[in-house]
Amino acid sequence: MEPADRSQDNPWSGRFARGMSARLTAFNTSLPIEERLFECDVEGTRAHVSMLNAVGLLGDDEHRALQQALDEVLAEWRAGAIKLAPRLEDIHMNLEALLVDKVGQLGKKTHSARSRNDQQATAQRLYFRRSTRALIDAIHACQVELYAHCRRHADLIMPSYTHLQRAEFTHYAHWLATYVVMLERDRSRFEDALRRADECPLGGCASTGTSLGIDRELSARLLGFSRPTRSSIDAVSNRDYLLEFVNHAAILMITLSRLSEEIITFSSQEFGFLALDDALCTGSSIMPQKKNPDVLELVRGKSGVVVGNATSLLVICKALPLGYNKDLQEDKTAWFSALDNCMSSLALIGDVVQTMTPSAERMVAATRSGHILATEYANYLVKKGLPFRDAHRVVGGLVKRAEADGVDVAELPLAVLRDASALFDEDIRAMSVREVAAKKNSVGSCGDVALPALLQELGALLDDYASRRGRDAG
C-alpha cells in the first residue's frame, strides 16, 4: 500500500510557498538505492520509541501503540505489501507516513529528538554491521573451499613462478593455501572496520544534539552498539566506516582477481594444470571448441568496478564540511556496489575452486624443464662450502651450456658438471624435484614438515572463526 497523499507529509511545508518540482523530486529522491535499508530504519525507530518512553517523552500507551504499528509495517514490508512513495523523498518520511496511517498524529511523535540525519546514519550503521558480517562469513566460506581443495590434493608437485617464468617448484596445495592466507588478511580488515563502526549515531539529531532529555546510552544498548558516538556532529557526518569498507573491498577484489588470473592461466591449453567444470564456463557463438572461463574474467573485471567504487566515495567525501551534506546520499551507490560485487564474486570463486580438477601429469611434466633445479644445484655447492654468489655464477654457466646443447640443466653429464666445479659428485644425480620440495621446511614453505604445519594452522584459524560465529549466533 502507498501512504495517502497529504500535504503535511512534506516536513518543510511550513517554510516553503511551493512544493518541489517534479524534476527535482525525481532527482532528489534516494528511494531507488536505499530501499534495502528500510528494515534497519524500522529497527532504529523501534529503539528510539523505546528510549522516548523510558525518558518520559512518550506515554506507555503511546509506546505500545507505536511498537504494534512498527510490527505491522515490518510484516507488511516483508510480505511485499508496501510500495514506497518517491514524493516522500526517502525511507524515513515513508516510514513516518505509514505510522501516521496506522496511529494518526501519534506517528509524528517518532521524530521527537531525532533528525533524518541521525536516523539515516543509524539505519546505515545497522545495515553496515549486518552486511559486513555477512561478507566476512562469505570470505570464510571461500577460504573453507580453498582449504578443502588443498587437503584433497596435498601431494601434487607443480612449478612455482616469478615474472610468470618457471622459477622453482612447490606443492599445488602450497600455491592455493597462499590465497587462504591472503583472504585471512582481507577478513581481518573487515573485522577491524566493524570494531571502529561500533558506535551509535542515534541522538546526534541534525548535528548538535537536542535540548530534550534523551538517553543516548540507552539507544545504543537497545541497538546493540557498544556506545554512542562521541560527537553529535561526527554522528551525522562520519562515513569513515564506509571509506574503510570500500577500500577493504577493493583489496579483497584484487585478491580474488589475482586468483582468477592464475586459474585462467593454469586452465589454458598452454599450461593445462587445471580443468574447469562445464557448469562454470561458457562457449563461443562461432567456435564450437571453445570453453571460456568467463566467470573468472568477470571477477577480474569487477575488481576494477570496486576499485572505482573506492575512488568514487573518497572523492565524494574529500571536501565536505562538517555536518550532514546531501552529497552523502551518494555514499550508498558506491557502498552497495562494492558489497554486492564482493558477495557474488566470493560465492562464484568458491564454486570454481570446489569443482576444478588439477592435472598431476601436466604439473609434474612442467617441473622437468625450464632448468627448475638450477637453484638447488647452487644450494648443493653452498652445502659443499662454496659462497653462494660463486655457486650462482657456476650454475648460471651450466644453464647457458645446457641451453646451447638443447637440454635441461639436470640432463647435463656429470663430467660437464665437474668441469664447472669439482664439488659436484655422484650424489647430484639423486636430486629430484619431489625430494628437494620435501626438504624445504623453513616456516611457511612447501616441505613435508612446513606445509602440513601451515595447513594445520590455517585449519585452526578457520575452525576458530566458525566456533566464534556459532557462539555469537547462539
XYZ file of C-alpha atoms in Angstrom:
474
model
C 0.000 0.000 0.000
C 1.100 3.594 -0.628
C 0.658 6.239 2.079
C -2.178 8.700 1.444
C -1.184 11.936 -0.304
C -1.289 14.547 2.461
C 0.385 17.931 2.271
C 1.554 17.635 5.879
C 3.766 14.716 4.832
C 6.194 17.327 3.486
C 8.386 18.017 6.526
C 9.216 21.559 5.442
C 5.797 22.630 4.070
C 5.560 25.375 6.702
C 8.621 27.139 5.344
C 8.057 26.911 1.587
C 5.354 28.540 -0.512
C 5.647 25.907 -3.230
C 6.482 22.213 -3.276
C 9.367 20.685 -5.170
C 9.137 20.480 -8.934
C 8.596 17.082 -10.488
C 12.112 17.139 -11.892
C 13.676 17.942 -8.502
C 11.519 15.306 -6.818
C 12.866 12.652 -9.178
C 16.434 13.933 -8.841
C 16.268 14.328 -5.071
C 14.751 11.021 -4.010
C 17.016 8.376 -2.517
C 14.467 5.555 -2.592
C 15.749 3.507 -5.552
C 19.105 2.897 -3.887
C 18.207 2.877 -0.180
C 15.143 0.647 -0.032
C 17.319 -2.128 1.334
C 17.785 -0.008 4.493
C 14.054 0.048 5.274
C 14.066 -2.758 7.839
C 17.030 -1.174 9.594
C 15.105 2.107 9.753
C 12.232 0.267 11.415
C 14.728 -1.244 13.867
C 16.242 2.148 14.676
C 12.799 3.700 15.087
C 11.754 0.906 17.428
C 14.737 1.631 19.682
C 14.129 5.388 19.501
C 10.479 4.969 20.528
C 11.515 2.792 23.478
C 14.067 5.403 24.567
C 11.470 8.199 24.308
C 9.170 6.156 26.509
C 11.924 5.482 29.052
C 12.716 9.195 29.450
C 9.054 10.261 29.643
C 8.652 11.789 26.180
C 6.153 9.065 25.224
C 3.474 7.538 27.441
C 3.215 3.793 27.946
C 0.048 3.521 25.815
C 1.694 5.561 23.072
C 4.750 3.355 23.252
C 2.710 0.178 22.905
C 0.673 1.577 20.018
C 3.780 2.626 18.106
C 5.556 -0.675 18.676
C 2.499 -2.550 17.399
C 2.349 -0.267 14.370
C 6.042 -0.870 13.677
C 5.438 -4.631 13.895
C 2.624 -4.316 11.356
C 4.678 -2.167 8.998
C 7.574 -4.622 9.125
C 5.301 -7.605 8.438
C 3.692 -5.783 5.506
C 7.099 -4.799 4.122
C 8.338 -8.385 4.262
C 5.133 -9.539 2.574
C 5.736 -7.079 -0.272
C 2.558 -5.129 0.544
C 4.222 -1.714 0.879
C 5.161 0.496 -2.037
C 7.315 3.439 -1.026
C 6.321 6.837 -2.416
C 9.078 8.796 -4.212
C 7.298 12.098 -3.432
C 8.155 11.474 0.234
C 11.835 11.564 -0.757
C 13.308 8.824 1.440
C 12.570 5.768 3.556
C 12.329 7.845 6.738
C 9.439 10.044 5.627
C 7.758 6.997 4.117
C 8.013 5.155 7.426
C 6.597 8.120 9.329
C 3.699 8.393 6.874
C 2.983 4.676 7.226
C 2.867 5.062 11.004
C 0.573 8.065 10.716
C -1.733 5.930 8.579
C -1.920 3.424 11.428
C -1.919 5.537 14.589
C -2.714 9.043 13.396
C -0.867 12.053 14.781
C 0.961 9.829 17.274
C 3.083 8.651 14.359
C 4.630 12.096 14.114
C 5.970 11.822 17.653
C 8.559 9.315 16.455
C 10.551 12.238 15.122
C 10.917 13.882 18.539
C 14.606 14.358 19.379
C 15.595 12.939 16.019
C 16.605 14.279 12.607
C 16.666 12.376 9.372
C 20.409 12.971 9.561
C 20.967 10.752 12.602
C 18.094 8.485 11.529
C 19.837 7.783 8.234
C 23.228 7.395 9.893
C 21.722 4.872 12.323
C 19.992 2.811 9.639
C 23.235 2.734 7.664
C 25.291 1.635 10.670
C 22.821 -1.138 11.406
C 22.893 -2.357 7.810
C 26.660 -1.959 7.723
C 27.074 -4.298 10.692
C 24.720 -6.877 9.254
C 26.027 -6.820 5.688
C 29.695 -6.647 6.665
C 29.271 -9.643 8.934
C 27.653 -11.492 6.022
C 30.620 -10.537 3.823
C 33.077 -11.789 6.431
C 31.148 -15.062 6.531
C 31.371 -15.229 2.727
C 35.143 -14.731 2.865
C 35.355 -17.547 5.405
C 33.225 -19.813 3.188
C 35.564 -19.159 0.249
C 38.562 -19.906 2.461
C 36.958 -23.181 3.515
C 36.575 -24.241 -0.137
C 40.201 -23.351 -0.877
C 41.404 -25.181 2.221
C 39.342 -28.301 1.470
C 40.748 -28.352 -2.076
C 44.285 -28.125 -0.668
C 43.600 -31.076 1.600
C 42.236 -33.144 -1.280
C 45.369 -32.565 -3.374
C 48.120 -32.190 -0.796
C 50.763 -34.267 -2.648
C 50.765 -32.645 -6.082
C 54.006 -31.004 -7.253
C 53.945 -28.001 -9.588
C 56.313 -25.288 -10.778
C 56.453 -22.031 -8.906
C 56.721 -18.808 -10.859
C 58.299 -15.394 -10.706
C 57.725 -12.967 -13.604
C 55.438 -15.765 -14.887
C 58.582 -17.758 -15.686
C 59.295 -21.136 -14.133
C 61.423 -20.363 -11.115
C 61.477 -23.261 -8.652
C 58.816 -25.742 -7.584
C 56.319 -26.234 -4.826
C 53.258 -28.216 -3.893
C 49.960 -27.340 -5.556
C 48.454 -27.072 -2.059
C 51.160 -24.574 -1.094
C 50.196 -22.338 -4.000
C 46.477 -22.496 -3.258
C 46.872 -22.186 0.517
C 48.562 -18.850 -0.098
C 45.174 -17.474 -1.115
C 43.700 -18.711 2.170
C 46.406 -16.650 3.899
C 45.638 -13.603 1.744
C 41.902 -13.897 2.378
C 42.583 -14.119 6.102
C 44.129 -10.655 5.891
C 41.101 -9.462 3.935
C 38.754 -10.921 6.530
C 40.651 -9.297 9.400
C 40.423 -5.866 7.771
C 36.622 -6.033 7.748
C 36.647 -7.228 11.361
C 38.682 -4.152 12.257
C 36.234 -1.919 10.402
C 33.336 -3.411 12.374
C 35.052 -2.579 15.650
C 35.540 1.054 14.673
C 31.929 1.336 13.466
C 30.573 0.082 16.790
C 29.142 3.449 17.865
C 25.510 4.563 17.705
C 24.708 7.848 15.897
C 21.105 7.986 17.184
C 20.532 11.152 19.191
C 23.020 13.216 17.229
C 19.912 14.826 15.683
C 20.620 17.373 12.943
C 24.227 17.706 14.139
C 24.378 19.334 17.588
C 22.175 17.094 19.685
C 18.953 18.161 21.401
C 17.704 20.046 24.468
C 15.177 17.266 25.082
C 16.189 14.876 27.847
C 17.102 11.823 25.783
C 19.280 8.872 26.812
C 21.777 8.110 24.057
C 23.416 5.337 26.075
C 20.066 3.532 26.241
C 19.550 3.934 22.488
C 22.994 2.457 21.863
C 22.310 -0.527 24.140
C 18.919 -1.217 22.589
C 20.547 -1.371 19.139
C 23.491 -3.482 20.270
C 26.194 -0.816 19.947
C 28.984 -0.518 22.489
C 28.490 3.209 22.977
C 27.055 6.379 21.406
C 29.218 8.362 19.013
C 31.481 10.764 20.878
C 30.493 13.857 18.881
C 26.986 14.629 17.668
C 28.439 16.431 14.637
C 30.541 13.400 13.777
C 27.481 11.193 14.262
C 25.810 12.600 11.148
C 28.837 13.481 9.012
C 31.082 10.458 9.574
C 31.373 8.000 6.708
C 34.836 6.722 7.621
C 33.459 3.239 8.167
C 32.196 3.206 4.571
C 35.500 4.568 3.295
C 37.221 1.735 5.109
C 34.740 -0.743 3.710
C 35.105 0.212 0.051
C 38.887 0.295 0.299
C 38.984 -3.065 2.071
C 36.571 -4.330 -0.588
C 38.929 -3.134 -3.324
C 41.817 -5.044 -1.727
C 39.614 -8.139 -1.367
C 38.623 -7.953 -5.021
C 42.260 -7.593 -6.021
C 42.946 -10.823 -4.101
C 40.125 -12.543 -5.971
C 41.265 -11.035 -9.267
C 44.775 -12.386 -8.795
C 43.414 -15.849 -8.014
C 41.119 -15.612 -11.037
C 44.024 -14.642 -13.274
C 46.113 -17.599 -12.112
C 43.269 -20.077 -12.559
C 42.600 -18.641 -16.022
C 46.287 -19.042 -16.865
C 46.672 -22.524 -15.397
C 43.499 -23.771 -17.118
C 44.642 -22.558 -20.540
C 45.757 -25.145 -23.083
C 49.308 -23.808 -22.866
C 49.505 -24.813 -19.190
C 46.786 -27.429 -18.752
C 47.297 -27.606 -14.985
C 43.576 -27.228 -14.234
C 40.288 -28.257 -15.818
C 37.225 -26.158 -15.004
C 33.726 -27.546 -14.609
C 31.474 -27.121 -17.647
C 28.758 -25.546 -15.481
C 31.070 -22.646 -14.680
C 32.274 -21.934 -18.212
C 30.739 -20.552 -21.383
C 31.111 -21.372 -25.053
C 31.511 -19.415 -28.248
C 28.817 -18.446 -30.736
C 31.182 -19.204 -33.633
C 33.942 -21.543 -32.403
C 32.495 -24.912 -31.341
C 35.609 -25.992 -29.478
C 35.739 -23.068 -27.052
C 35.376 -23.401 -23.272
C 35.809 -19.964 -21.767
C 36.432 -19.096 -18.088
C 34.011 -16.160 -18.251
C 33.133 -16.236 -14.551
C 36.766 -15.665 -13.629
C 37.141 -12.945 -16.224
C 34.069 -11.234 -14.778
C 35.553 -11.376 -11.273
C 38.711 -9.866 -12.688
C 36.631 -7.136 -14.342
C 34.513 -6.469 -11.271
C 37.674 -5.826 -9.288
C 38.063 -2.715 -11.427
C 34.483 -1.684 -10.628
C 35.127 -1.978 -6.888
C 38.387 -0.047 -7.133
C 36.260 2.601 -8.854
C 33.729 2.458 -6.013
C 36.503 3.178 -3.528
C 37.753 6.112 -5.570
C 34.222 7.450 -6.020
C 33.443 7.510 -2.303
C 36.792 9.046 -1.433
C 36.126 11.857 -3.901
C 32.570 12.382 -2.593
C 33.877 12.826 0.951
C 37.124 14.658 0.268
C 35.963 18.279 0.671
C 32.754 18.055 2.695
C 32.358 20.469 5.592
C 31.204 19.003 8.900
C 27.557 18.244 9.493
C 25.295 16.489 7.018
C 25.559 17.354 3.324
C 23.342 15.979 0.585
C 26.416 14.672 -1.228
C 26.344 11.822 1.292
C 23.186 10.487 -0.316
C 25.532 9.099 -2.966
C 27.568 7.071 -0.461
C 25.266 4.099 -0.833
C 25.806 3.792 -4.580
C 29.496 3.044 -4.083
C 28.986 1.037 -0.892
C 26.250 -1.254 -2.194
C 28.032 -1.818 -5.493
C 31.216 -2.849 -3.690
C 29.287 -5.070 -1.289
C 27.254 -6.825 -3.968
C 30.229 -7.420 -6.255
C 32.283 -8.865 -3.399
C 29.486 -11.178 -2.288
C 28.763 -12.564 -5.760
C 32.451 -12.917 -6.624
C 33.270 -14.824 -3.438
C 30.415 -17.251 -3.991
C 31.410 -17.993 -7.585
C 35.121 -18.315 -6.792
C 34.128 -20.861 -4.142
C 32.154 -22.800 -6.771
C 35.102 -22.747 -9.193
C 37.565 -23.999 -6.581
C 35.208 -26.709 -5.361
C 34.753 -28.160 -8.858
C 38.084 -27.592 -10.650
C 40.306 -30.595 -11.309
C 44.114 -30.420 -11.226
C 46.238 -32.396 -13.689
C 49.112 -34.008 -11.787
C 50.725 -35.180 -15.035
C 50.878 -31.730 -16.624
C 52.188 -30.161 -13.429
C 54.928 -32.715 -12.920
C 55.898 -32.582 -16.595
C 56.362 -28.823 -16.278
C 58.900 -29.364 -13.492
C 61.120 -31.391 -15.838
C 62.112 -28.432 -17.970
C 62.980 -24.775 -17.572
C 66.139 -25.596 -15.560
C 63.933 -25.669 -12.482
C 66.588 -27.421 -10.352
C 69.162 -24.685 -11.004
C 68.734 -23.000 -7.620
C 69.091 -26.322 -5.863
C 72.287 -27.012 -7.806
C 73.609 -23.730 -6.409
C 72.456 -24.717 -2.909
C 74.233 -28.056 -3.375
C 77.514 -26.205 -3.950
C 76.834 -23.943 -0.952
C 76.488 -27.018 1.247
C 79.897 -28.085 -0.057
C 81.375 -24.783 1.150
C 81.261 -22.571 -1.951
C 80.000 -18.982 -1.373
C 76.525 -18.588 -2.842
C 77.497 -15.833 -5.274
C 80.211 -18.094 -6.735
C 77.773 -21.010 -6.808
C 75.263 -18.821 -8.642
C 77.869 -17.969 -11.273
C 78.870 -21.624 -11.741
C 75.299 -22.837 -12.185
C 74.457 -19.883 -14.432
C 77.232 -21.039 -16.726
C 75.842 -24.574 -16.678
C 72.396 -23.286 -17.650
C 73.958 -21.429 -20.535
C 75.721 -24.620 -21.618
C 72.503 -26.647 -21.288
C 70.565 -24.204 -23.456
C 73.293 -24.337 -26.091
C 73.013 -28.136 -26.052
C 69.205 -28.035 -26.142
C 68.741 -29.885 -22.847
C 67.682 -29.104 -19.286
C 70.465 -28.381 -16.809
C 69.524 -31.555 -14.921
C 70.335 -33.568 -18.058
C 73.944 -32.420 -18.368
C 76.501 -35.215 -17.931
C 78.300 -35.377 -14.599
C 81.594 -34.709 -16.398
C 80.274 -31.348 -17.593
C 79.161 -30.500 -14.063
C 82.604 -31.387 -12.693
C 84.302 -29.279 -15.319
C 82.346 -26.338 -13.914
C 83.109 -27.240 -10.278
C 84.999 -30.125 -8.726
C 82.478 -30.022 -5.854
C 79.868 -31.818 -7.938
C 79.746 -35.533 -7.152
C 77.671 -38.615 -7.967
C 75.016 -37.684 -5.371
C 73.867 -34.814 -7.584
C 72.237 -37.431 -9.780
C 69.944 -38.444 -6.913
C 68.476 -34.952 -6.694
C 64.811 -34.766 -7.706
C 62.147 -32.110 -7.566
C 59.960 -34.071 -5.162
C 62.896 -34.877 -2.870
C 64.030 -31.265 -2.697
C 60.477 -29.986 -2.236
C 60.121 -32.278 0.761
C 63.214 -30.713 2.344
C 62.045 -27.098 2.079
C 60.998 -26.771 5.686
C 61.651 -23.169 6.585
C 58.495 -21.733 8.173
C 55.727 -21.225 5.618
C 57.379 -23.191 2.846
C 56.374 -26.310 0.926
C 58.334 -29.083 2.699
C 56.948 -32.251 4.212
C 57.063 -30.626 7.659
C 56.406 -26.970 6.823
C 53.394 -27.449 4.532
C 51.411 -29.686 6.928
C 52.181 -27.172 9.670
C 50.855 -24.334 7.507
C 47.701 -26.273 6.637
C 47.179 -27.167 10.280
C 47.499 -23.528 11.291
C 45.052 -22.422 8.603
C 42.607 -25.149 9.572
C 42.736 -23.982 13.182
C 42.073 -20.377 12.103
C 39.068 -21.423 10.053
C 37.708 -23.621 12.846
C 38.201 -20.856 15.386
C 36.220 -18.414 13.291
C 33.402 -20.939 12.797
C 33.288 -21.581 16.560
C 33.153 -17.863 17.361
C 30.372 -17.295 14.856
C 28.482 -20.239 16.319
C 28.771 -18.766 19.820
C 27.653 -15.345 18.552
C 24.638 -16.889 16.826
C 23.769 -18.808 19.984
